[in-house]
Tab-separated table of C-alpha atoms in Angstrom:
chain	number	residue	atom	x	y	z
A	1	MET	CA	16.190	-18.879	-14.051
A	2	ALA	CA	13.263	-21.069	-14.762
A	3	THR	CA	9.600	-19.447	-14.016
A	4	LYS	CA	8.696	-20.531	-11.041
A	5	ASP	CA	5.054	-22.583	-10.792
A	6	LEU	CA	3.078	-20.317	-9.200
A	7	ASP	CA	4.490	-17.421	-11.360
A	8	ILE	CA	2.958	-19.884	-14.271
A	9	GLU	CA	0.281	-20.503	-12.600
A	10	LEU	CA	-0.845	-16.769	-11.815
A	11	LYS	CA	0.216	-15.985	-15.080
A	12	LEU	CA	-2.510	-18.670	-16.472
A	13	LEU	CA	-5.558	-17.347	-13.692
A	14	LEU	CA	-5.319	-13.771	-14.286
A	15	ASP	CA	-5.807	-15.053	-18.133
A	16	ALA	CA	-8.805	-17.210	-16.948
A	17	ILE	CA	-10.131	-13.972	-15.439
A	18	TYR	CA	-9.733	-12.169	-18.463
A	19	LEU	CA	-10.627	-14.112	-20.743
A	20	LYS	CA	-14.650	-15.695	-19.089
A	21	TYR	CA	-15.017	-12.259	-17.045
A	22	HIS	CA	-13.205	-9.095	-18.754
A	23	TYR	CA	-11.778	-8.086	-15.386
A	24	ASP	CA	-8.445	-7.183	-16.509
A	25	PHE	CA	-5.928	-8.105	-13.408
A	26	ARG	CA	-2.657	-8.594	-15.836
A	27	GLY	CA	-1.512	-5.292	-15.323
A	28	TYR	CA	-1.523	-5.184	-11.467
A	29	ALA	CA	1.982	-5.515	-8.929
A	30	MET	CA	2.754	-9.030	-9.366
A	31	ALA	CA	4.405	-9.246	-5.555
A	32	SER	CA	1.170	-7.878	-3.903
A	33	LEU	CA	-1.656	-10.169	-6.368
A	34	LYS	CA	0.686	-13.306	-5.531
A	35	ARG	CA	-0.196	-12.358	-2.124
A	36	ARG	CA	-3.301	-11.269	-2.406
A	37	MET	CA	-3.957	-14.469	-4.726
A	38	THR	CA	-2.339	-16.127	-2.413
A	39	LEU	CA	-4.390	-15.638	0.664
A	40	ALA	CA	-7.921	-15.829	-2.340
A	41	ALA	CA	-6.790	-19.644	-3.219
A	42	ASP	CA	-6.449	-20.580	1.320
A	43	HIS	CA	-9.945	-19.159	1.531
A	44	PHE	CA	-11.290	-21.409	-1.045
A	45	GLY	CA	-9.770	-24.530	0.698
A	46	CYS	CA	-7.151	-24.940	-2.597
A	47	ARG	CA	-4.119	-26.417	-2.162
A	48	THR	CA	-2.860	-24.392	-5.428
A	49	LEU	CA	-3.781	-21.683	-7.582
A	50	SER	CA	-4.603	-24.457	-10.396
A	51	GLN	CA	-7.291	-25.753	-8.660
A	52	LEU	CA	-8.861	-22.545	-7.808
A	53	GLN	CA	-8.644	-21.491	-11.718
A	54	ASP	CA	-10.412	-24.669	-11.678
A	55	ARG	CA	-13.220	-23.183	-9.831
A	56	ILE	CA	-13.649	-19.683	-10.587
A	57	LEU	CA	-13.730	-20.966	-14.468
A	58	HIS	CA	-16.579	-23.919	-13.876
A	59	GLU	CA	-18.103	-21.827	-10.500
A	60	PRO	CA	-19.104	-18.485	-11.124
A	61	PRO	CA	-20.899	-17.649	-8.160
A	62	LEU	CA	-16.822	-17.885	-6.404
A	63	PHE	CA	-15.957	-14.724	-8.703
A	64	PRO	CA	-17.206	-11.944	-6.724
A	65	GLU	CA	-15.974	-13.354	-3.550
A	66	LEU	CA	-12.097	-13.810	-5.635
A	67	LEU	CA	-12.982	-9.705	-6.921
A	68	ASN	CA	-13.416	-8.812	-3.230
A	69	TYR	CA	-10.243	-10.626	-1.823
A	70	LEU	CA	-8.882	-8.907	-4.951
A	71	THR	CA	-9.479	-5.675	-4.877
A	72	VAL	CA	-10.942	-4.065	-1.778
A	73	GLN	CA	-9.240	-1.830	0.843
A	74	VAL	CA	-9.572	-0.785	3.580
A	75	SER	CA	-9.450	2.706	3.611
A	76	GLU	CA	-11.148	5.458	5.977
A	77	MET	CA	-12.789	8.648	6.151
A	78	PHE	CA	-10.192	11.762	5.627
A	79	ARG	CA	-7.110	9.624	5.993
A	80	ASP	CA	-3.797	11.132	5.621
A	81	PRO	CA	-5.626	14.082	7.292
A	82	THR	CA	-3.096	16.236	6.074
A	83	TYR	CA	-4.060	15.608	2.338
A	84	PHE	CA	-7.792	16.876	3.186
A	85	ARG	CA	-6.502	19.737	4.698
A	86	SER	CA	-4.288	21.002	1.936
A	87	LEU	CA	-7.223	20.091	-0.686
A	88	ARG	CA	-9.288	23.020	1.779
A	89	GLU	CA	-6.422	25.154	1.933
A	90	SER	CA	-5.193	25.068	-1.429
A	91	VAL	CA	-8.168	23.291	-4.205
A	92	ILE	CA	-11.053	24.991	-2.538
A	93	PRO	CA	-10.082	28.773	-2.884
A	94	LEU	CA	-9.587	28.036	-6.863
A	95	LEU	CA	-12.952	25.939	-6.985
A	96	ARG	CA	-14.493	28.303	-6.149
A	97	THR	CA	-14.290	30.265	-9.204
A	98	TYR	CA	-16.210	27.281	-11.509
A	99	PRO	CA	-19.712	27.779	-11.456
A	100	SER	CA	-20.519	24.107	-11.142
A	101	LEU	CA	-17.929	21.174	-10.417
A	102	LYS	CA	-17.420	17.558	-11.881
A	103	VAL	CA	-15.259	15.379	-9.403
A	104	TRP	CA	-13.800	12.027	-9.898
A	105	VAL	CA	-12.646	9.422	-7.513
A	106	ALA	CA	-11.262	7.230	-8.843
A	107	GLY	CA	-11.134	3.511	-7.839
A	108	CYS	CA	-13.363	3.980	-4.483
A	109	SER	CA	-14.077	1.036	-3.365
A	110	THR	CA	-16.195	1.030	0.153
A	111	GLY	CA	-17.387	5.249	-0.139
A	112	GLU	CA	-14.757	6.171	2.857
A	113	GLU	CA	-13.640	8.645	0.705
A	114	VAL	CA	-16.062	9.814	-1.470
A	115	TYR	CA	-18.229	10.470	1.866
A	116	SER	CA	-15.068	12.089	3.173
A	117	LEU	CA	-14.515	14.545	-0.115
A	118	ALA	CA	-18.818	15.166	0.119
A	119	ILE	CA	-18.708	16.727	3.610
A	120	LEU	CA	-15.424	18.810	2.662
A	121	LEU	CA	-17.447	20.617	0.017
A	122	ARG	CA	-20.637	20.833	2.056
A	123	GLU	CA	-18.612	22.665	4.552
A	124	GLU	CA	-16.622	24.895	1.966
A	125	GLY	CA	-20.494	25.394	0.497
A	126	LEU	CA	-19.864	23.687	-2.594
A	127	LEU	CA	-22.050	20.460	-2.034
A	128	GLU	CA	-25.130	21.956	-4.104
A	129	ARG	CA	-22.824	22.865	-7.082
A	130	THR	CA	-21.408	19.705	-7.088
A	131	LEU	CA	-21.631	15.987	-9.225
A	132	ILE	CA	-18.770	13.727	-7.875
A	133	TYR	CA	-18.460	10.879	-9.854
A	134	ALA	CA	-17.991	7.700	-7.835
A	135	THR	CA	-16.035	4.627	-9.611
A	136	ASP	CA	-14.817	0.942	-9.065
A	137	ILE	CA	-14.392	-2.059	-10.410
A	138	ASN	CA	-16.266	-4.482	-8.085
A	139	THR	CA	-19.646	-3.878	-7.892
A	140	GLN	CA	-20.262	-5.270	-4.319
A	141	ALA	CA	-17.213	-2.857	-3.033
A	142	LEU	CA	-20.178	-0.039	-4.983
A	143	GLN	CA	-23.034	-0.821	-3.266
A	144	LYS	CA	-21.309	-0.864	-0.307
A	145	ALA	CA	-20.524	2.527	-0.766
A	146	GLU	CA	-23.993	4.044	-2.299
A	147	ALA	CA	-25.044	2.063	0.966
A	148	GLY	CA	-22.924	4.809	3.007
A	149	VAL	CA	-23.207	2.173	6.150
A	150	TYR	CA	-19.803	1.969	8.199
A	151	ALA	CA	-19.402	0.202	11.947
A	152	VAL	CA	-20.040	2.939	14.310
A	153	ASP	CA	-16.370	1.568	16.206
A	154	ARG	CA	-15.138	2.969	13.165
A	155	ILE	CA	-16.614	6.712	13.755
A	156	ALA	CA	-14.490	6.915	16.059
A	157	ALA	CA	-11.141	7.058	13.980
A	158	PHE	CA	-13.175	9.490	11.609
A	159	THR	CA	-13.787	11.841	14.033
A	160	GLN	CA	-10.392	12.240	14.361
A	161	ASN	CA	-9.161	12.466	11.234
A	162	HIS	CA	-12.604	14.905	9.996
A	163	SER	CA	-11.797	17.133	13.024
A	164	GLN	CA	-7.133	16.963	12.544
A	165	SER	CA	-8.280	17.941	8.010
A	166	GLY	CA	-9.114	20.886	9.459
A	167	GLY	CA	-13.316	20.330	9.181
A	168	HIS	CA	-15.388	22.616	10.707
A	169	ALA	CA	-18.708	20.900	12.248
A	170	SER	CA	-19.340	17.172	13.747
A	171	LEU	CA	-18.902	14.658	11.982
A	172	SER	CA	-21.896	13.064	13.466
A	173	ASP	CA	-23.976	16.086	11.808
A	174	TYR	CA	-23.561	14.006	8.577
A	175	TYR	CA	-25.126	10.584	9.657
A	176	THR	CA	-27.382	8.650	12.080
A	177	ALA	CA	-26.621	5.696	14.437
A	178	ALA	CA	-28.727	2.918	14.483
A	179	TYR	CA	-28.020	-0.480	15.034
A	180	GLY	CA	-24.110	-0.902	15.575
A	181	ASN	CA	-23.443	0.731	12.374
A	182	VAL	CA	-24.372	4.371	11.145
A	183	VAL	CA	-25.640	5.887	7.578
A	184	PHE	CA	-24.476	9.231	5.906
A	185	ASP	CA	-26.531	11.159	5.330
A	186	ARG	CA	-29.382	10.909	2.112
A	187	ALA	CA	-28.337	14.431	0.726
A	188	LEU	CA	-24.731	13.691	1.126
A	189	LYS	CA	-25.913	11.061	-2.121
A	190	LYS	CA	-27.623	13.221	-3.372
A	191	HIS	CA	-24.636	14.334	-5.462
A	192	ILE	CA	-22.847	11.263	-6.367
A	193	VAL	CA	-23.306	8.878	-8.793
A	194	PHE	CA	-21.669	5.938	-8.573
A	195	SER	CA	-20.659	3.524	-10.755
A	196	ASP	CA	-18.848	0.771	-12.644
A	197	HIS	CA	-15.623	2.131	-14.405
A	198	SER	CA	-11.846	0.173	-14.781
A	199	LEU	CA	-8.863	1.943	-15.051
A	200	ALA	CA	-7.423	-1.363	-17.099
A	201	THR	CA	-9.804	-1.249	-19.934
A	202	ASP	CA	-12.698	2.078	-19.934
A	203	SER	CA	-11.997	5.205	-20.937
A	204	VAL	CA	-12.903	8.950	-20.193
A	205	PHE	CA	-16.346	9.538	-19.504
A	206	ALA	CA	-16.325	13.099	-18.318
A	207	GLU	CA	-14.289	15.818	-17.520
A	208	VAL	CA	-13.474	17.086	-14.091
A	209	GLN	CA	-11.789	19.629	-11.823
A	210	LEU	CA	-10.812	17.598	-9.815
A	211	LEU	CA	-9.264	13.905	-9.398
A	212	SER	CA	-9.243	11.918	-6.531
A	213	CYS	CA	-7.109	8.475	-6.690
A	214	ARG	CA	-5.489	7.349	-3.447
A	215	ASN	CA	-3.268	4.264	-3.299
A	216	VAL	CA	-4.341	2.724	-6.767
A	217	LEU	CA	-1.944	3.255	-8.399
A	218	ILE	CA	0.822	1.122	-6.337
A	219	TYR	CA	-0.469	-1.701	-7.129
A	220	PHE	CA	-0.793	-1.465	-11.202
A	221	ASN	CA	2.548	-1.786	-12.830
A	222	ARG	CA	4.273	0.938	-14.908
A	223	GLU	CA	2.670	0.038	-18.382
A	224	LEU	CA	-1.092	0.462	-16.391
A	225	GLN	CA	-0.120	3.079	-14.268
A	226	GLU	CA	0.900	5.222	-17.576
A	227	ARG	CA	-3.004	4.438	-18.998
A	228	ALA	CA	-4.434	5.095	-15.603
A	229	LEU	CA	-2.582	8.176	-15.279
A	230	GLY	CA	-3.139	9.209	-19.861
A	231	LEU	CA	-6.822	8.977	-18.895
A	232	PHE	CA	-6.622	11.246	-15.774
A	233	LYS	CA	-4.906	13.900	-18.082
A	234	ASP	CA	-7.838	13.199	-20.188
A	235	SER	CA	-10.434	13.504	-18.050
A	236	LEU	CA	-9.084	17.029	-16.707
A	237	CYS	CA	-10.448	20.579	-17.371
A	238	ARG	CA	-7.222	22.616	-17.623
A	239	ARG	CA	-5.958	23.594	-14.134
A	240	GLY	CA	-7.743	21.147	-12.746
A	241	PHE	CA	-7.097	18.870	-9.633
A	242	LEU	CA	-5.672	15.139	-9.385
A	243	GLY	CA	-4.846	14.525	-5.453
A	244	LEU	CA	-2.952	10.875	-5.358
A	245	GLY	CA	-1.644	8.552	-2.398
A	246	ALA	CA	1.056	9.883	0.264
A	247	ARG	CA	3.532	7.601	-1.530
A	248	GLU	CA	2.373	8.256	-4.972
A	249	SER	CA	4.041	10.613	-7.224
A	250	LEU	CA	4.429	11.130	-11.260
A	251	ARG	CA	8.496	11.284	-11.386
A	252	PHE	CA	8.275	8.015	-13.870
A	253	SER	CA	5.732	9.317	-15.713
A	254	GLN	CA	5.288	10.741	-19.412
A	255	HIS	CA	2.404	12.518	-18.433
A	256	ALA	CA	4.550	14.126	-15.743
A	257	PRO	CA	5.446	16.914	-17.567
A	258	ALA	CA	1.289	17.228	-18.456
A	259	PHE	CA	1.229	18.737	-13.711
A	260	SER	CA	3.036	20.631	-11.966
A	261	SER	CA	3.109	20.267	-8.417
A	262	LEU	CA	0.859	22.049	-5.837
A	263	VAL	CA	1.284	20.715	-2.730
A	264	TRP	CA	4.023	17.897	-2.575
A	265	GLU	CA	3.901	16.668	0.698
A	266	ASP	CA	0.134	15.723	0.350
A	267	ARG	CA	0.569	15.011	-2.936
A	268	ILE	CA	-1.732	17.382	-5.292
A	269	PHE	CA	-1.037	18.691	-8.174
A	270	GLN	CA	-2.187	20.527	-11.227
A	271	LYS	CA	-2.216	20.530	-14.965
A	272	GLY	CA	-0.617	23.073	-16.998
B	1	MET	CA	23.341	-3.295	23.038
B	2	ASP	CA	26.504	-4.020	21.215
B	3	PHE	CA	26.962	-5.277	17.624
B	4	GLU	CA	30.100	-5.773	16.264
B	5	SER	CA	30.803	-5.531	12.502
B	6	PRO	CA	28.417	-7.354	10.580
B	7	THR	CA	31.355	-10.266	10.020
B	8	GLY	CA	29.093	-13.411	9.096
B	9	ILE	CA	26.533	-11.420	6.208
B	10	GLN	CA	29.400	-9.220	4.740
B	11	ALA	CA	31.777	-12.775	4.303
B	12	ALA	CA	28.595	-13.947	2.674
B	13	ALA	CA	27.946	-10.659	0.586
B	14	LEU	CA	31.589	-10.751	-0.110
B	15	ALA	CA	31.528	-13.943	-1.777
B	16	GLY	CA	28.809	-12.982	-4.002
B	17	ARG	CA	26.423	-15.010	-2.151
B	18	ILE	CA	23.014	-12.980	-1.596
B	19	ASP	CA	21.626	-9.861	-2.765
B	20	ALA	CA	19.734	-8.357	0.127
B	21	VAL	CA	19.198	-9.094	3.172
B	22	VAL	CA	15.772	-8.071	4.900
B	23	VAL	CA	15.496	-7.022	8.410
B	24	GLY	CA	12.425	-7.192	11.057
B	25	ALA	CA	12.479	-5.197	14.262
B	26	SER	CA	9.643	-3.642	16.462
B	27	ALA	CA	9.808	-2.648	20.044
B	28	GLY	CA	13.665	-1.451	20.426
B	29	GLY	CA	14.274	-1.249	17.172
B	30	VAL	CA	15.643	1.900	16.788
B	31	GLU	CA	18.160	1.210	19.090
B	32	ALA	CA	19.227	-1.988	17.704
B	33	LEU	CA	19.560	-0.773	14.452
B	34	GLY	CA	21.702	2.315	15.567
B	35	THR	CA	24.301	-0.375	16.105
B	36	LEU	CA	24.099	-2.675	13.497
B	37	LEU	CA	23.730	-0.587	10.491
B	38	PRO	CA	26.259	1.711	11.071
B	39	ALA	CA	28.188	-1.192	10.718
B	40	LEU	CA	27.539	-1.567	7.186
B	41	PRO	CA	30.618	-0.500	5.640
B	42	ARG	CA	30.818	1.378	2.293
B	43	GLY	CA	31.109	-0.879	-0.600
B	44	PHE	CA	28.771	-4.049	0.925
B	45	ARG	CA	26.322	-4.811	-2.104
B	46	PRO	CA	23.328	-6.066	-1.100
B	47	ALA	CA	19.768	-4.496	-0.888
B	48	VAL	CA	19.321	-3.926	2.600
B	49	LEU	CA	15.496	-3.617	3.403
B	50	VAL	CA	13.726	-2.412	6.487
B	51	VAL	CA	10.429	-3.175	8.100
B	52	LEU	CA	10.282	-1.332	12.297
B	53	HIS	CA	6.672	-0.827	13.025
B	54	GLN	CA	6.417	2.926	13.876
B	55	PRO	CA	3.104	4.987	14.444
B	56	ARG	CA	2.020	5.926	11.306
B	57	GLU	CA	0.225	9.246	11.829
B	58	ARG	CA	3.331	10.759	12.461
B	59	ARG	CA	6.331	11.855	9.116
B	60	SER	CA	8.766	9.171	9.976
B	61	LEU	CA	12.195	9.720	10.406
B	62	LEU	CA	14.354	7.060	10.223
B	63	VAL	CA	16.087	8.288	7.135
B	64	ASP	CA	17.152	11.860	9.058
B	65	ILE	CA	18.808	9.095	11.995
B	66	PHE	CA	20.331	7.175	10.103
B	67	SER	CA	21.469	8.540	7.425
B	68	SER	CA	23.977	11.065	9.161
B	69	ARG	CA	25.245	7.662	10.903
B	70	CYS	CA	25.529	4.864	8.172
B	71	ALA	CA	27.877	4.319	6.070
B	72	LEU	CA	25.100	3.285	2.760
B	73	PRO	CA	22.583	5.634	1.711
B	74	VAL	CA	19.819	5.498	3.885
B	75	GLN	CA	16.722	6.119	2.186
B	76	GLU	CA	12.966	5.340	2.363
B	77	ALA	CA	11.444	3.275	-0.169
B	78	GLN	CA	9.371	4.559	-3.133
B	79	ASP	CA	7.274	2.019	-4.809
B	80	LYS	CA	8.405	0.612	-8.091
B	81	GLU	CA	12.038	2.028	-7.682
B	82	PRO	CA	14.739	-0.571	-8.507
B	83	ALA	CA	16.173	-2.257	-5.331
B	84	GLN	CA	19.932	-0.693	-5.611
B	85	PRO	CA	22.426	-2.603	-4.090
B	86	GLY	CA	24.466	-1.033	-1.088
B	87	THR	CA	21.356	0.932	-0.246
B	88	ILE	CA	19.199	0.877	2.972
B	89	TYR	CA	15.371	1.486	2.202
B	90	PHE	CA	13.014	2.210	5.163
B	91	ALA	CA	9.275	0.536	4.675
B	92	PRO	CA	7.710	3.782	4.679
B	93	PRO	CA	5.163	4.608	8.083
B	94	ASP	CA	1.367	3.044	6.925
B	95	TYR	CA	2.521	1.153	4.001
B	96	HIS	CA	3.378	-2.367	3.273
B	97	LEU	CA	7.190	-2.723	1.762
B	98	LEU	CA	7.274	-5.823	-1.026
B	99	VAL	CA	9.776	-7.253	-3.008
B	100	ASP	CA	9.168	-7.366	-6.810
B	101	ASP	CA	10.513	-9.243	-9.731
B	102	GLY	CA	13.207	-6.665	-10.717
B	103	PRO	CA	13.879	-6.132	-8.625
B	104	SER	CA	12.200	-3.508	-7.204
B	105	LEU	CA	10.752	-2.027	-4.255
B	106	ALA	CA	6.482	-2.268	-4.637
B	107	LEU	CA	4.820	0.010	-1.928
B	108	SER	CA	0.783	-1.352	-0.869
B	109	ALA	CA	-2.000	-0.338	1.418
B	110	ASP	CA	-3.563	-3.204	2.150
B	111	GLU	CA	-4.602	-4.784	5.413
B	112	PRO	CA	-2.687	-4.433	8.634
B	113	VAL	CA	-1.335	-7.925	9.084
B	114	LEU	CA	-1.174	-9.034	13.006
B	115	PHE	CA	-1.827	-5.247	13.907
B	116	SER	CA	0.858	-4.030	11.501
B	117	ARG	CA	1.572	-1.938	8.583
B	118	PRO	CA	4.351	-2.191	7.314
B	119	SER	CA	4.230	-5.815	8.062
B	120	ILE	CA	7.805	-7.542	8.278
B	121	ASP	CA	6.039	-11.290	7.393
B	122	VAL	CA	5.026	-9.291	3.886
B	123	LEU	CA	8.589	-8.353	3.319
B	124	PHE	CA	10.101	-11.178	4.044
B	125	GLU	CA	7.854	-13.840	1.906
B	126	SER	CA	7.993	-11.232	-1.188
B	127	ALA	CA	11.345	-11.281	-1.202
B	128	ALA	CA	11.947	-14.739	-0.196
B	129	ASP	CA	9.510	-15.054	-3.733
B	130	THR	CA	11.867	-12.363	-5.343
B	131	TYR	CA	15.400	-13.617	-4.155
B	132	GLY	CA	15.200	-16.784	-3.402
B	133	HIS	CA	18.143	-18.379	-1.635
B	134	ARG	CA	20.241	-15.164	-1.882
B	135	LEU	CA	18.298	-13.835	0.638
B	136	ALA	CA	19.354	-13.016	3.844
B	137	GLY	CA	16.577	-12.668	6.646
B	138	LEU	CA	17.273	-11.203	10.230
B	139	ILE	CA	14.566	-10.916	13.275
B	140	LEU	CA	15.781	-8.314	16.358
B	141	THR	CA	13.594	-7.104	18.354
B	142	GLY	CA	9.619	-6.021	19.182
B	143	ALA	CA	7.185	-7.401	21.190
B	144	ASN	CA	5.009	-9.471	18.643
B	145	SER	CA	5.055	-12.220	16.637
B	146	ASP	CA	5.366	-9.983	13.157
B	147	GLY	CA	8.258	-11.670	10.897
B	148	ALA	CA	8.096	-15.514	12.587
B	149	ARG	CA	5.840	-16.486	9.654
B	150	GLY	CA	8.337	-14.244	7.142
B	151	LEU	CA	11.433	-15.855	8.448
B	152	ALA	CA	10.630	-19.327	7.999
B	153	ALA	CA	9.625	-18.579	4.631
B	154	VAL	CA	13.580	-17.247	3.889
B	155	ARG	CA	14.619	-20.724	4.769
B	156	GLU	CA	12.184	-22.906	3.266
B	157	ALA	CA	13.603	-20.300	-0.052
B	158	GLY	CA	16.946	-21.485	1.147
B	159	GLY	CA	17.922	-18.740	2.229
B	160	VAL	CA	20.225	-17.582	5.447
B	161	THR	CA	18.386	-16.985	8.502
B	162	LEU	CA	19.590	-15.214	11.266
B	163	VAL	CA	17.422	-13.921	15.013
B	164	GLN	CA	18.803	-11.967	17.829
B	165	ARG	CA	19.567	-13.783	20.823
B	166	PRO	CA	16.197	-13.137	23.002
B	167	ASP	CA	18.171	-12.827	25.803
B	168	THR	CA	19.831	-9.267	24.341
B	169	ALA	CA	16.955	-7.976	23.065
B	170	MET	CA	15.012	-5.593	24.570
B	171	VAL	CA	11.900	-7.411	23.947
B	172	ALA	CA	12.343	-10.836	23.238
B	173	THR	CA	8.800	-11.755	21.340
B	174	MET	CA	9.484	-10.775	18.384
B	175	PRO	CA	12.657	-13.195	18.474
B	176	THR	CA	11.359	-15.961	20.553
B	177	ALA	CA	8.639	-16.506	18.122
B	178	ALA	CA	10.681	-16.704	14.949
B	179	LEU	CA	12.762	-19.191	17.528
B	180	ALA	CA	9.896	-20.960	18.308
B	181	ARG	CA	8.810	-21.197	14.282
B	182	GLY	CA	12.503	-23.275	13.020
B	183	ARG	CA	16.138	-23.117	13.947
B	184	PRO	CA	17.916	-20.473	12.123
B	185	THR	CA	20.727	-20.604	10.013
B	186	SER	CA	22.578	-18.496	12.983
B	187	CYS	CA	21.585	-17.508	16.574
B	188	SER	CA	23.799	-14.481	17.357
B	189	ARG	CA	25.635	-14.986	20.350
B	190	SER	CA	26.342	-12.017	22.789
B	191	ASN	CA	24.312	-9.419	20.824
B	192	ARG	CA	26.337	-9.973	17.140
B	193	TRP	CA	26.025	-10.015	13.560
B	194	PRO	CA	26.574	-13.890	13.738
B	195	SER	CA	29.715	-14.958	12.611
B	196	SER	CA	29.319	-18.153	9.792
B	197	CYS	CA	26.377	-18.198	7.520
B	198	GLY	CA	25.303	-20.909	5.869
């Protein structure tokens, strides 16, 4: 079958983005990316992806806005409460044995998961000896993550998740509300380093005991998934922990033999 | 609800005209699917991809419910898995299901569409893009307008489009919205799978 115009245009646009801005979306899963790119074209008033390509090349200030369309995930704090409950019950007791801890949240977007982990570690008495690396390719999202400000109308859902995850204290102990927003405690942020990092093009930067990367791999094609999982494997210390999204697994990966499944239902793996 | 045998889709499938059937259902959907899916016979060739709106907090029981009642194998869709012929796939709760080149299944945690994740529109649009005219889309009972846009995409790609007759649906909003968006290839008479498929 002849290649469809939309597919040709998408490929050219991704090449253009890579050549001009060094963001590499060429290894992303195409169905989702196509959908997002088509929505972005609508948003920018472009009839075709070729028109979008023209604007993205010649109007650089538009690029961050496009990046928001391509990368921002809607997350929430303590999303999938059973994941956090399993971390508490099955991973934290083993993390306690380390004198100092490093945690990597890869693809942290606007930070909801980072603060969730920081709160969990605080509640388990481990935050004081922990450094959390929170990385994403989208610098605007990282700035939001660093600000730690969320709309107050999201807090009810966050609070419910936190409580279902086995949270000891009240979530309100960790934020201050003002002007329709809440801002998370500076004492949490003290332990978090926010940084620009691409799973598609960058390499390992630290050795960590826990790596949480949820609902990021589903956006990659097989080849890019392998690259990312290779980075994860190399970043984890021996017996380190990897948490993936509820519908992600290592099942088809060449890196699968390096890991064992610790809590399969919550996709928590341990490096061998 | 009394759907009869899926003669229309079956005929098209046997003639080798379609490679996949996408089905969207919401309120009342378990009952409607309970009539439809068990009626698909062993040897039915297309892949069957189903979005049923469900609560996101709980583990889905759909595979358990339908496995014992269907002649075809029933699975929850897994990311990057090839879409196998003659297999029924349900979108997992809280994820969109899409079809990528291959054709293979793809999941996404993108924002809900029309308050729905999984979204019928998202599945139908991506399936239309991948399968083109070799696709059949079916909209069943439901209380919102999800699926109307997706079914239009199936129609534009030259696929077969089917809508449950609103007066036979437990909740008529979804089939009505799909009909308002354009005439389907076939509108099921008296709760049946339609007997003619364009």
